[in-house]
PDB file of C-alpha atoms in Angstrom:
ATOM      1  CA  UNK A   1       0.000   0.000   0.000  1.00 62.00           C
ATOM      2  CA  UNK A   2       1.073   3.459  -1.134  1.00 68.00           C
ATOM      3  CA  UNK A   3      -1.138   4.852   1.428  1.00 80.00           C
ATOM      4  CA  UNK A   4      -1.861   5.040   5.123  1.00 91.00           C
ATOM      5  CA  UNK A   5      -4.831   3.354   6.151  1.00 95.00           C
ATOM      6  CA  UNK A   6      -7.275   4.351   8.610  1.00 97.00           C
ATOM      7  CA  UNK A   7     -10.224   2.179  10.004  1.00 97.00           C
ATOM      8  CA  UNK A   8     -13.221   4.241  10.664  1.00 98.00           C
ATOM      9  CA  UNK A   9     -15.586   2.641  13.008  1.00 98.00           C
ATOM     10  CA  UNK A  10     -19.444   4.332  13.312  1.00 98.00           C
ATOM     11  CA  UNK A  11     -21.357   2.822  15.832  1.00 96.00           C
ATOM     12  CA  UNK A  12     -25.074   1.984  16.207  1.00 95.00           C
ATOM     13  CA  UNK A  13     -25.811   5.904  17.028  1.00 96.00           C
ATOM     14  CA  UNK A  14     -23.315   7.003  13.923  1.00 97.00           C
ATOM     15  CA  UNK A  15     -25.721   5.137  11.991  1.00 98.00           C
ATOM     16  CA  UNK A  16     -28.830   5.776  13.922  1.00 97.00           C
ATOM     17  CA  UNK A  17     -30.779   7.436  10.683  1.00 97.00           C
ATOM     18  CA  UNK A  18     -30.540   8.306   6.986  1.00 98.00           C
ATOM     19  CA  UNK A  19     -29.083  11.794   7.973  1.00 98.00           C
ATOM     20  CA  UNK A  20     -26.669  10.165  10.333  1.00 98.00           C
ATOM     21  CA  UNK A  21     -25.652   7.731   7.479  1.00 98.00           C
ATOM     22  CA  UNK A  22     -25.295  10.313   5.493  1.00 98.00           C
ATOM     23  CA  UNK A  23     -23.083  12.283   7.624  1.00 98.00           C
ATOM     24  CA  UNK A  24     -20.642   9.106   8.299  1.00 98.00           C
ATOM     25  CA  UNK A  25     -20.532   8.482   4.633  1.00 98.00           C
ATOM     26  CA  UNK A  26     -19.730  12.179   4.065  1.00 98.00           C
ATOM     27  CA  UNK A  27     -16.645  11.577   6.920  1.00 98.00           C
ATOM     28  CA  UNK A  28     -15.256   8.337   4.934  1.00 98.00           C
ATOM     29  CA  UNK A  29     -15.577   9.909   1.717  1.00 98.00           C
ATOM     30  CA  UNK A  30     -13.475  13.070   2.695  1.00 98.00           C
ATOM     31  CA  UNK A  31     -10.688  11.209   4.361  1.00 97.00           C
ATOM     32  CA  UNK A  32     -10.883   9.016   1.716  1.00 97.00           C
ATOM     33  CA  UNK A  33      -9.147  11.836  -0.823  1.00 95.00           C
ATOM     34  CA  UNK A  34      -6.172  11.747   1.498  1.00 94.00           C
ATOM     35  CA  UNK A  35      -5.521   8.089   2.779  1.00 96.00           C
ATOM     36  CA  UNK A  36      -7.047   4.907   2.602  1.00 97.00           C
ATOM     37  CA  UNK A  37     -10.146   4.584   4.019  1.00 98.00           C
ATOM     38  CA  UNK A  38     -11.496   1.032   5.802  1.00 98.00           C
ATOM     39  CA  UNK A  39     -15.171   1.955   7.497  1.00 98.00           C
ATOM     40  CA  UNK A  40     -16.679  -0.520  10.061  1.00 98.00           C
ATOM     41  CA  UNK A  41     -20.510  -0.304  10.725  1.00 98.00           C
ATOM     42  CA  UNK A  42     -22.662  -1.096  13.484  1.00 97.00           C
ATOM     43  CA  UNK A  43     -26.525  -2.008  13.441  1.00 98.00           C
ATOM     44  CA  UNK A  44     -28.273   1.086  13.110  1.00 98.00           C
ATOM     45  CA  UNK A  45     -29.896   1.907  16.972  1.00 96.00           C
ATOM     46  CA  UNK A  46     -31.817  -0.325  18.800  1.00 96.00           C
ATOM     47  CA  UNK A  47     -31.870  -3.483  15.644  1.00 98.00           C
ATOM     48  CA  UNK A  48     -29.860  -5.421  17.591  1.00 97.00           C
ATOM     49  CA  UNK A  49     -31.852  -5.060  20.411  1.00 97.00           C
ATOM     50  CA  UNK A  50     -35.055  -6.080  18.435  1.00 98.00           C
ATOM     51  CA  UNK A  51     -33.356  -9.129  17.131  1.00 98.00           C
ATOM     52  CA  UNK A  52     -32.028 -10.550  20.118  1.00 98.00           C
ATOM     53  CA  UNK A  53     -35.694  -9.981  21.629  1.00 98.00           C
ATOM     54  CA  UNK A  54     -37.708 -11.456  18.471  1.00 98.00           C
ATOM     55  CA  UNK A  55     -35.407 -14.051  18.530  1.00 98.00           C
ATOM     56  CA  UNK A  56     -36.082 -14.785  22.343  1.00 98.00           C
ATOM     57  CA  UNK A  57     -39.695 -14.378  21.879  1.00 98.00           C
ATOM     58  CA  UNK A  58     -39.716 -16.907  19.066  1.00 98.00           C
ATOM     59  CA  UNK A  59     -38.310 -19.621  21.086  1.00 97.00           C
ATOM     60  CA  UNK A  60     -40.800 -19.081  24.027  1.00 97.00           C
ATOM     61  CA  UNK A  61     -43.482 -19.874  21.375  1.00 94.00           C
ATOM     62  CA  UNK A  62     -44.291 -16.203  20.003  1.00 96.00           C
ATOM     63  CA  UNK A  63     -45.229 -17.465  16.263  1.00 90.00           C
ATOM     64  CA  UNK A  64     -45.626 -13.468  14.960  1.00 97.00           C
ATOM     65  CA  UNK A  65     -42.536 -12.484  16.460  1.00 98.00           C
ATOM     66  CA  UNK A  66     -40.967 -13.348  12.917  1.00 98.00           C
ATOM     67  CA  UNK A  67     -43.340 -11.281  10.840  1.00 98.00           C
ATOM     68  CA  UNK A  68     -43.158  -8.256  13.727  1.00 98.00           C
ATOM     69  CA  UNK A  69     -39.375  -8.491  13.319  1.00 98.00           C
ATOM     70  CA  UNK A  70     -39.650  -8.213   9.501  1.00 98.00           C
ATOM     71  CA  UNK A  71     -41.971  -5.761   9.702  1.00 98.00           C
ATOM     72  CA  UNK A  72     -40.050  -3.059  12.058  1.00 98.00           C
ATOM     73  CA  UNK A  73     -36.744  -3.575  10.222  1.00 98.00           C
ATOM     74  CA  UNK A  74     -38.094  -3.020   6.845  1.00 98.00           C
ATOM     75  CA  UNK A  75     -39.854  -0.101   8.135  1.00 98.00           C
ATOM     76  CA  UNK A  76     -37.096   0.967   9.939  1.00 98.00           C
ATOM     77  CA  UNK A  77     -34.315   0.533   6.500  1.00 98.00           C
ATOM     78  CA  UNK A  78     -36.925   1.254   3.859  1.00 98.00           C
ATOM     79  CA  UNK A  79     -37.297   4.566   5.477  1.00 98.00           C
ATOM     80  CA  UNK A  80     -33.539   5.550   5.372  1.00 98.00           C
ATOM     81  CA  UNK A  81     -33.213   3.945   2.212  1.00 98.00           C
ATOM     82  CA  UNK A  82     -35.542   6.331   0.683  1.00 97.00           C
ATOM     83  CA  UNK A  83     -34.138   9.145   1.994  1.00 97.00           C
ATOM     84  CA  UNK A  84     -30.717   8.082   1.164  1.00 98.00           C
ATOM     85  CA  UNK A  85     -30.176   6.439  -2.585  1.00 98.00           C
ATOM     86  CA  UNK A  86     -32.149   8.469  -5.419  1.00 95.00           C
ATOM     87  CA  UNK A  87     -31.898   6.407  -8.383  1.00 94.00           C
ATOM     88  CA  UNK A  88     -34.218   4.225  -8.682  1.00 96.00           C
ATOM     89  CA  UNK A  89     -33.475   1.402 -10.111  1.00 97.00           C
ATOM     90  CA  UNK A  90     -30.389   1.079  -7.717  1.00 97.00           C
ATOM     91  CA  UNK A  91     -32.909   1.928  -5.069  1.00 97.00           C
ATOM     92  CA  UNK A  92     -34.424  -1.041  -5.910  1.00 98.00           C
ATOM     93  CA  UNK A  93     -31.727  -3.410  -5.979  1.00 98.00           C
ATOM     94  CA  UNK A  94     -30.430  -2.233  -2.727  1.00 98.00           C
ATOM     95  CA  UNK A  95     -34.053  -2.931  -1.487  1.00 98.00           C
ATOM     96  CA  UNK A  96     -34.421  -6.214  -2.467  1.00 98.00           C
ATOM     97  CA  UNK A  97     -30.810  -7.276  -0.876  1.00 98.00           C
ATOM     98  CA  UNK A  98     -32.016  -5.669   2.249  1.00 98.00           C
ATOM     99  CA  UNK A  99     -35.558  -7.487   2.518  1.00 98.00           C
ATOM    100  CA  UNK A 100     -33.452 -11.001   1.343  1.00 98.00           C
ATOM    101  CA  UNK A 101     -31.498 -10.858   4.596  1.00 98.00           C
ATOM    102  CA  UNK A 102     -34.167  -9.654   6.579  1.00 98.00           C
ATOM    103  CA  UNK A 103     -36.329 -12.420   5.675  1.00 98.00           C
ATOM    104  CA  UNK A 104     -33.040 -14.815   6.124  1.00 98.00           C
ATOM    105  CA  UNK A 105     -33.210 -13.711   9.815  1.00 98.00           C
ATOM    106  CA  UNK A 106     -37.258 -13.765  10.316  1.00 98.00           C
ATOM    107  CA  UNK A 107     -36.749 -17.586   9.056  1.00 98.00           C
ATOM    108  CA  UNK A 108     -34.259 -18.121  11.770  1.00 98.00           C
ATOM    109  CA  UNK A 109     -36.781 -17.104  14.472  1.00 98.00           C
ATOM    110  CA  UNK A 110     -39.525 -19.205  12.496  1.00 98.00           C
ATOM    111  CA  UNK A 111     -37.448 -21.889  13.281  1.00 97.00           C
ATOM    112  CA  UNK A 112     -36.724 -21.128  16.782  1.00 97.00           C
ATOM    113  CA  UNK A 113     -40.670 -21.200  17.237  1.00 97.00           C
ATOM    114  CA  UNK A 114     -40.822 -24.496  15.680  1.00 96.00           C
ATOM    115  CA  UNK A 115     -38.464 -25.995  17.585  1.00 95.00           C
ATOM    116  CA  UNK A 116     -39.502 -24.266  20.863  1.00 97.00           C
ATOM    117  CA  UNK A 117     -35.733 -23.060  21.679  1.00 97.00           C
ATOM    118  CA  UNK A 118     -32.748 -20.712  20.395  1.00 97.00           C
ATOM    119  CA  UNK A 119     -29.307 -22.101  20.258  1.00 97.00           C
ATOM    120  CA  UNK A 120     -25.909 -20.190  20.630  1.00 96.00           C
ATOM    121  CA  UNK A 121     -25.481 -20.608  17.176  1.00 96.00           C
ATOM    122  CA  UNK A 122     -28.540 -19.453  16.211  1.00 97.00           C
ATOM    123  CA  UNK A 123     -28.689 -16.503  18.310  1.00 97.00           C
ATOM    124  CA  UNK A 124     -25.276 -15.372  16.686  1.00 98.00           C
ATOM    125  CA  UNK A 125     -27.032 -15.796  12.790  1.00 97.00           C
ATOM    126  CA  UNK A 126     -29.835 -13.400  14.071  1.00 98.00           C
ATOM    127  CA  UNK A 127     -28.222 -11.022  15.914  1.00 98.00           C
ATOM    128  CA  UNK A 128     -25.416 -10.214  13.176  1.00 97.00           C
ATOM    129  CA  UNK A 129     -28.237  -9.575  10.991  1.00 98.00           C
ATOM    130  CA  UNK A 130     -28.208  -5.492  11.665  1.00 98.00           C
ATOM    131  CA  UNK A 131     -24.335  -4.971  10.584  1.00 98.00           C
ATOM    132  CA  UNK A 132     -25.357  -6.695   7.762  1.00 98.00           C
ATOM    133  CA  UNK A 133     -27.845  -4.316   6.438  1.00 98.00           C
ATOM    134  CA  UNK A 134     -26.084  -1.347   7.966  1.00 98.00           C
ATOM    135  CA  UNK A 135     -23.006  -2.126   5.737  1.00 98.00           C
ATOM    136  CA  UNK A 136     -24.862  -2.526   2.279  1.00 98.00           C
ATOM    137  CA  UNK A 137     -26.938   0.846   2.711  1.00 98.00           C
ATOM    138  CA  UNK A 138     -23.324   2.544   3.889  1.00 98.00           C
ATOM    139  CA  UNK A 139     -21.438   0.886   0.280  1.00 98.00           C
ATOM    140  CA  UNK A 140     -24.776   2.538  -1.406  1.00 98.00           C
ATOM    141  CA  UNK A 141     -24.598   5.905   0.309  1.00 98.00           C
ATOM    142  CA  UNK A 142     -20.686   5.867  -0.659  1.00 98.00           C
ATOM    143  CA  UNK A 143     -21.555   5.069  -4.051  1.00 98.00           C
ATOM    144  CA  UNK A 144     -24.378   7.688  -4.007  1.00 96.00           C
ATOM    145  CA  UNK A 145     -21.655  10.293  -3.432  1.00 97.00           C
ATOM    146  CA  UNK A 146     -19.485   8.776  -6.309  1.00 97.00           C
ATOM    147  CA  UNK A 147     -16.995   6.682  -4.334  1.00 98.00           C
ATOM    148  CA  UNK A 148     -16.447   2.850  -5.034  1.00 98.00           C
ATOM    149  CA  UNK A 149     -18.087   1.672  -1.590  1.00 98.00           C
ATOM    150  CA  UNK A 150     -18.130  -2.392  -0.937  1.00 98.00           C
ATOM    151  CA  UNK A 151     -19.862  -3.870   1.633  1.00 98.00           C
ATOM    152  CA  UNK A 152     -18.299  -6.593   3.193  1.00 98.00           C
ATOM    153  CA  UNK A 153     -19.569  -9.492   5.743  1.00 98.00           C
ATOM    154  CA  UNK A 154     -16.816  -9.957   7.997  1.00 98.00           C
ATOM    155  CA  UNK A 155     -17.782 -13.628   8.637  1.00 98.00           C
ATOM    156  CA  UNK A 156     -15.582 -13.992   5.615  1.00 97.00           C
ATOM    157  CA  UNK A 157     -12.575 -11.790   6.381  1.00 98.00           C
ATOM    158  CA  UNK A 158     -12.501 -12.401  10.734  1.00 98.00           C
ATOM    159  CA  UNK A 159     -11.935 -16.110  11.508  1.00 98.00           C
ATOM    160  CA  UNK A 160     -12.635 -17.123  15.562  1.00 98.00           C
ATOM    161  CA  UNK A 161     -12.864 -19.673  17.832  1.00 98.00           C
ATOM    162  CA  UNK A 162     -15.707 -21.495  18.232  1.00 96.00           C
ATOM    163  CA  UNK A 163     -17.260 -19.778  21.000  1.00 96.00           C
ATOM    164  CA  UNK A 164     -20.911 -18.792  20.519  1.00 96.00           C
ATOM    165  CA  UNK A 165     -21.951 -15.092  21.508  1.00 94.00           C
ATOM    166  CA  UNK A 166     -18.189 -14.141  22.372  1.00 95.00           C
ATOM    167  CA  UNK A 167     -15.606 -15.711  19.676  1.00 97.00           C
ATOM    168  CA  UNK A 168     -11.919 -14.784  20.170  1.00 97.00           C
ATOM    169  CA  UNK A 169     -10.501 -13.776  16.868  1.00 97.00           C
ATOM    170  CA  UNK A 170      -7.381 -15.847  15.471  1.00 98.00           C
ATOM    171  CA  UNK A 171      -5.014 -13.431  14.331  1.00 97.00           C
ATOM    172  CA  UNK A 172      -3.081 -15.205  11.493  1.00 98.00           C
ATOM    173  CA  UNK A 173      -6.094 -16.363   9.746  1.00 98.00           C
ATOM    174  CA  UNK A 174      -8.138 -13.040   9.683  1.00 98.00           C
ATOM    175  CA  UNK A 175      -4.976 -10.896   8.713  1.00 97.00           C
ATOM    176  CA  UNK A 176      -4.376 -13.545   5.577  1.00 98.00           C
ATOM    177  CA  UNK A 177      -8.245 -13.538   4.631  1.00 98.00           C
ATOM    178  CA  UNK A 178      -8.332  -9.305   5.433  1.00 98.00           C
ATOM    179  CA  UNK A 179      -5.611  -8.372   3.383  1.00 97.00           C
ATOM    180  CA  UNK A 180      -6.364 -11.153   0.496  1.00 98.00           C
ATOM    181  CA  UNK A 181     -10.285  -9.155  -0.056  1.00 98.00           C
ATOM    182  CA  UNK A 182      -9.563  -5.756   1.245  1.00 98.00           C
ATOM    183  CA  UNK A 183      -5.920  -4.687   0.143  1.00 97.00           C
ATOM    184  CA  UNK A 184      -7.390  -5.060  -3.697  1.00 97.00           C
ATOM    185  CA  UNK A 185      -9.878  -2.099  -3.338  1.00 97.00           C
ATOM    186  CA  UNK A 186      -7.919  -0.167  -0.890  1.00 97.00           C
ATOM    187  CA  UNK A 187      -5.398   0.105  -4.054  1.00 96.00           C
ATOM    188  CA  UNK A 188      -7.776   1.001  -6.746  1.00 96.00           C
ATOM    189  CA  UNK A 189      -8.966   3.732  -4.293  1.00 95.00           C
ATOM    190  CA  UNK A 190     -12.540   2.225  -3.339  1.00 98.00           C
ATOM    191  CA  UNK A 191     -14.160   2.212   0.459  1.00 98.00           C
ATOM    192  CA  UNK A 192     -14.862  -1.148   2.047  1.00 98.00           C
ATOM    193  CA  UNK A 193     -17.160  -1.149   4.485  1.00 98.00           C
ATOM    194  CA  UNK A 194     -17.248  -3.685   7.012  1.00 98.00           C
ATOM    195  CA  UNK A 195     -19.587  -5.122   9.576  1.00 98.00           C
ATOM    196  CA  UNK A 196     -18.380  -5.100  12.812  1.00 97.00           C
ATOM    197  CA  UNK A 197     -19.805  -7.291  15.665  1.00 96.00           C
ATOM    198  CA  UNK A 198     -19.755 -10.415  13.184  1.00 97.00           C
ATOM    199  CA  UNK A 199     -17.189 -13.244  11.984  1.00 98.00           C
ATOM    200  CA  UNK A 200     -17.010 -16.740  11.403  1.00 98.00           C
ATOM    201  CA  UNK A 201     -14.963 -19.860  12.334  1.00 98.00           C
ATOM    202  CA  UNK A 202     -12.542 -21.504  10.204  1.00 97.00           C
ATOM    203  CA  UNK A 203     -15.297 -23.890   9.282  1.00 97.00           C
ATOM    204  CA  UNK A 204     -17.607 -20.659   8.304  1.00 97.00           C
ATOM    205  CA  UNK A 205     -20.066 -20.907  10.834  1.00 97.00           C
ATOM    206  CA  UNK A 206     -21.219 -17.793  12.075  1.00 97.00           C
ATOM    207  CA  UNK A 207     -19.816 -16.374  15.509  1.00 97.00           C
ATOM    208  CA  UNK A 208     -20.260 -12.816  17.024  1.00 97.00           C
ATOM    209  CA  UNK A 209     -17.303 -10.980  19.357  1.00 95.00           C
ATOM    210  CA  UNK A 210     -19.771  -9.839  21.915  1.00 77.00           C
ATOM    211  CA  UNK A 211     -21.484  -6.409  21.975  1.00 59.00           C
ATOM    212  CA  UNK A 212     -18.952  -3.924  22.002  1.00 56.00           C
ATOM    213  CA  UNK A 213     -16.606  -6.857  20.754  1.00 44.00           C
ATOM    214  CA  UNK A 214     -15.478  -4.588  16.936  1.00 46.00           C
ATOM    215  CA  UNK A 215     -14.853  -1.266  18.960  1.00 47.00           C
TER     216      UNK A 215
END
């Protein structure tokens, strides 16, 4: 790399609403003229909270808690989204990713229901679900703005133990797997952004570092 880096890390209040968004893409996008820019995204405020609660309610038997969770976080992204990306056929497209991985996580908690309980390792799927989203309408917002934002799932760049709700990260592995997807756009001058709170183990299955766990 030519250029310094610097990681840029917005948290769940950073993110909180389309003007918020808009402001932390605004900060990545200016620093991004000067060095190389790596931004890390919370859930937007209070998601996680809702999943971890529908997910919870699920497993004690709530059968809507699915469709309520769907419900509040498309209402909740949909809303920002609007305000946020203009064209609209890209509008659109971004849409459609966002309601894919909100239904991913909605079938989740269907399945907690079903099976009357909610295991570590399903817990971990749900929860990460907000960083997700965050990180896609973040890459779109860059984009919006005319920079090459990526959003990236850090269950494929952060390898971990195996240790449900609180995974260690293994240094070797996630610097290899980091550098291998990220140092590519960092030199043709683009803006990955990257969920925090989220990673996988070695074997891909989905971990999270604990709340707090990317700061």
């Amino acid at each position: 790399m030519s250029r310094l880096i610097q990681v840029m890390k917005f948290g769940g209040t950073s993110v909180g609403d389309a003007s918020r968004i808009r402001s932390a893409a605004k900060i990545a996008a200016e620093a991004s003229k000067e060095q190389s820019v790596v931004v890390v995204v919370s859930a937007m405020s209070g998601v996680t909270n809702t999943l971890i609660a529908a997910a919870g309610k699920a497993a004690a038997g709530d059968e809507a808690a699915a469709e309520a969770l769907a419900k509040s976080l498309q209402t909740k992204h949909h809303e920002a989204i609007g305000e946020l990306i203009a064209n609209i056929e890209k509008r659109r497209e971004l849409l459609a990713e966002i309601d894919s991985l909100i239904e991913g996580a909605a079938n989740y908690c269907r399945g907690c229901a079903l099976l009357g309980e909610l295991s570590p390792r399903a817990l971990d799927v749900i929860a990460g679900t907000g960083e997700r989203l965050t990180a896609r309408v973040v890459a779109a917002v860059l984009r919006e703005m005319g920079c090459r934002g990526v959003a990236f799932d850090a269950t494929e760049l952060i390898v971990t133990d195996d240790v449900h709700g609180g995974a260690r990260p293994l240094a070797v592995p996630t610097r290899t797997k980091t550098q291998a997807a990220l140092l590519p756009l960092l030199e043709a001058e683009g803006i990955p952004v990257v969920t925090g709170y989220i990673a996988a183990t070695a074997k891909g299955v989905s971990t999270t570092l604990g709340r707090g766990g990317s700061v």
